[in-house]
PDB file of C-alpha atoms in Angstrom:
ATOM      1  CA  MET A   1       0.000   0.000   0.000  1.00 46.00           C
ATOM      2  CA  SER A   2       1.617   3.232  -1.111  1.00 51.00           C
ATOM      3  CA  LYS A   3       0.726   6.626   0.215  1.00 54.00           C
ATOM      4  CA  THR A   4       0.410   9.414  -2.284  1.00 49.00           C
ATOM      5  CA  THR A   5      -0.046  13.082  -1.598  1.00 52.00           C
ATOM      6  CA  ASP A   6      -2.229  13.423  -4.701  1.00 68.00           C
ATOM      7  CA  SER A   7      -5.246  11.342  -3.637  1.00 83.00           C
ATOM      8  CA  ARG A   8      -8.238  11.838  -5.899  1.00 91.00           C
ATOM      9  CA  LEU A   9     -11.689  11.493  -4.401  1.00 94.00           C
ATOM     10  CA  LEU A  10     -14.704   9.937  -6.080  1.00 96.00           C
ATOM     11  CA  ASN A  11     -18.117  11.315  -5.145  1.00 96.00           C
ATOM     12  CA  ILE A  12     -20.407   8.439  -4.140  1.00 97.00           C
ATOM     13  CA  GLY A  13     -23.387  10.614  -3.266  1.00 96.00           C
ATOM     14  CA  PHE A  14     -24.721  12.839  -0.495  1.00 95.00           C
ATOM     15  CA  GLY A  15     -21.378  14.520   0.150  1.00 95.00           C
ATOM     16  CA  ASN A  16     -19.542  11.222   0.630  1.00 97.00           C
ATOM     17  CA  SER A  17     -16.302  10.437  -1.186  1.00 97.00           C
ATOM     18  CA  VAL A  18     -13.882   7.533  -1.564  1.00 97.00           C
ATOM     19  CA  VAL A  19     -10.200   7.641  -2.509  1.00 97.00           C
ATOM     20  CA  MET A  20     -10.137   6.439  -6.131  1.00 95.00           C
ATOM     21  CA  ASP A  21      -6.844   4.562  -5.820  1.00 95.00           C
ATOM     22  CA  ARG A  22      -8.325   2.292  -3.137  1.00 97.00           C
ATOM     23  CA  ILE A  23     -11.307   1.061  -5.198  1.00 97.00           C
ATOM     24  CA  ILE A  24     -11.144  -2.502  -6.504  1.00 97.00           C
ATOM     25  CA  ALA A  25     -14.720  -2.959  -7.744  1.00 97.00           C
ATOM     26  CA  ILE A  26     -18.037  -1.163  -8.142  1.00 98.00           C
ATOM     27  CA  VAL A  27     -20.853  -3.718  -8.308  1.00 97.00           C
ATOM     28  CA  ASN A  28     -24.614  -4.043  -8.386  1.00 97.00           C
ATOM     29  CA  PRO A  29     -25.987  -5.220  -5.002  1.00 97.00           C
ATOM     30  CA  SER A  30     -28.838  -7.380  -6.301  1.00 96.00           C
ATOM     31  CA  SER A  31     -27.047 -10.735  -6.698  1.00 96.00           C
ATOM     32  CA  ALA A  32     -26.916 -13.290  -3.894  1.00 97.00           C
ATOM     33  CA  PRO A  33     -23.088 -13.247  -3.653  1.00 97.00           C
ATOM     34  CA  MET A  34     -23.111  -9.465  -3.205  1.00 97.00           C
ATOM     35  CA  LYS A  35     -25.764  -9.751  -0.506  1.00 96.00           C
ATOM     36  CA  ARG A  36     -23.576 -12.326   1.279  1.00 97.00           C
ATOM     37  CA  LEU A  37     -20.540 -10.069   0.892  1.00 97.00           C
ATOM     38  CA  LYS A  38     -22.502  -7.222   2.479  1.00 97.00           C
ATOM     39  CA  GLU A  39     -23.593  -9.381   5.426  1.00 97.00           C
ATOM     40  CA  GLU A  40     -20.060 -10.733   5.981  1.00 98.00           C
ATOM     41  CA  ALA A  41     -18.650  -7.201   5.989  1.00 98.00           C
ATOM     42  CA  LYS A  42     -21.298  -6.141   8.487  1.00 98.00           C
ATOM     43  CA  GLY A  43     -20.356  -9.026  10.774  1.00 98.00           C
ATOM     44  CA  SER A  44     -16.650  -8.216  10.611  1.00 98.00           C
ATOM     45  CA  LYS A  45     -17.270  -4.458  11.040  1.00 98.00           C
ATOM     46  CA  LEU A  46     -15.895  -3.587   7.589  1.00 98.00           C
ATOM     47  CA  LEU A  47     -19.188  -2.212   6.245  1.00 98.00           C
ATOM     48  CA  ILE A  48     -19.558   1.519   5.572  1.00 98.00           C
ATOM     49  CA  ASP A  49     -23.102   2.640   4.843  1.00 98.00           C
ATOM     50  CA  ALA A  50     -23.099   5.875   2.799  1.00 98.00           C
ATOM     51  CA  THR A  51     -26.710   5.561   1.633  1.00 97.00           C
ATOM     52  CA  GLN A  52     -28.128   8.122   4.084  1.00 96.00           C
ATOM     53  CA  GLY A  53     -31.046   5.753   4.738  1.00 97.00           C
ATOM     54  CA  ARG A  54     -31.889   5.263   1.073  1.00 97.00           C
ATOM     55  CA  ARG A  55     -31.938   2.070  -0.965  1.00 98.00           C
ATOM     56  CA  THR A  56     -28.517   0.543  -1.715  1.00 98.00           C
ATOM     57  CA  ARG A  57     -27.879   0.784  -5.460  1.00 98.00           C
ATOM     58  CA  SER A  58     -24.173  -0.013  -5.565  1.00 98.00           C
ATOM     59  CA  ILE A  59     -21.475  -1.704  -3.524  1.00 98.00           C
ATOM     60  CA  ILE A  60     -17.890  -0.466  -3.629  1.00 98.00           C
ATOM     61  CA  VAL A  61     -15.115  -2.884  -2.666  1.00 98.00           C
ATOM     62  CA  THR A  62     -11.806  -1.398  -1.507  1.00 98.00           C
ATOM     63  CA  ASP A  63      -8.300  -2.818  -1.274  1.00 98.00           C
ATOM     64  CA  SER A  64      -8.582  -2.804   2.534  1.00 97.00           C
ATOM     65  CA  ASN A  65     -11.577  -5.199   2.286  1.00 97.00           C
ATOM     66  CA  HIS A  66     -14.012  -2.482   3.322  1.00 98.00           C
ATOM     67  CA  ILE A  67     -17.426  -2.647   1.682  1.00 98.00           C
ATOM     68  CA  ILE A  68     -19.070   0.711   1.001  1.00 98.00           C
ATOM     69  CA  LEU A  69     -22.781   0.995   0.258  1.00 98.00           C
ATOM     70  CA  SER A  70     -24.012   3.850  -1.936  1.00 98.00           C
ATOM     71  CA  ALA A  71     -27.460   5.006  -3.032  1.00 98.00           C
ATOM     72  CA  ILE A  72     -26.037   6.000  -6.436  1.00 98.00           C
ATOM     73  CA  GLN A  73     -26.286   3.526  -9.344  1.00 98.00           C
ATOM     74  CA  ALA A  74     -23.147   1.452  -9.974  1.00 97.00           C
ATOM     75  CA  GLU A  75     -23.110   2.622 -13.610  1.00 97.00           C
ATOM     76  CA  THR A  76     -23.133   6.275 -12.534  1.00 97.00           C
ATOM     77  CA  ILE A  77     -20.252   5.792 -10.100  1.00 97.00           C
ATOM     78  CA  ALA A  78     -18.286   3.830 -12.712  1.00 96.00           C
ATOM     79  CA  GLN A  79     -18.851   6.622 -15.218  1.00 95.00           C
ATOM     80  CA  ARG A  80     -17.564   9.212 -12.727  1.00 93.00           C
ATOM     81  CA  PHE A  81     -14.573   6.974 -12.022  1.00 93.00           C
ATOM     82  CA  THR A  82     -13.589   6.594 -15.674  1.00 92.00           C
ATOM     83  CA  SER A  83     -14.174  10.249 -16.531  1.00 89.00           C
ATOM     84  CA  ASP A  84     -11.880  11.309 -13.671  1.00 79.00           C
ATOM     85  CA  ILE A  85      -9.175   8.923 -14.905  1.00 76.00           C
ATOM     86  CA  TYR A  86      -9.417  10.338 -18.453  1.00 74.00           C
ATOM     87  CA  LYS A  87      -9.203  13.900 -17.116  1.00 76.00           C
ATOM     88  CA  GLU A  88      -6.055  13.010 -15.187  1.00 73.00           C
ATOM     89  CA  GLU A  89      -4.447  11.441 -18.282  1.00 74.00           C
ATOM     90  CA  GLU A  90      -5.180  14.574 -20.310  1.00 74.00           C
ATOM     91  CA  VAL A  91      -3.517  16.736 -17.673  1.00 75.00           C
ATOM     92  CA  LYS A  92      -0.431  14.498 -17.632  1.00 74.00           C
ATOM     93  CA  GLU A  93      -0.117  14.745 -21.431  1.00 77.00           C
ATOM     94  CA  LYS A  94       0.016  18.545 -21.356  1.00 69.00           C
TER      95      LYS A  94
END
């Protein structure tokens, strides 16, 4: 795990953000394996609920095995993630 001073944040809704470099996966919560993953994380105190009481629409898996719940669609978060990466590459090219 390397520490960088230039940590980019990804907005996951309602003023909550995650460090982009720590994200492993952004998945849809509807499948049975994802529901089990959520319950296991809750039991081991690695679950972070960022839904603000709303329905969970995406699950974010981090490299520290934390599971983050978001009320924003997985596709929307993935789109934000990729657009931020492309913006960073454009800045590096200049």
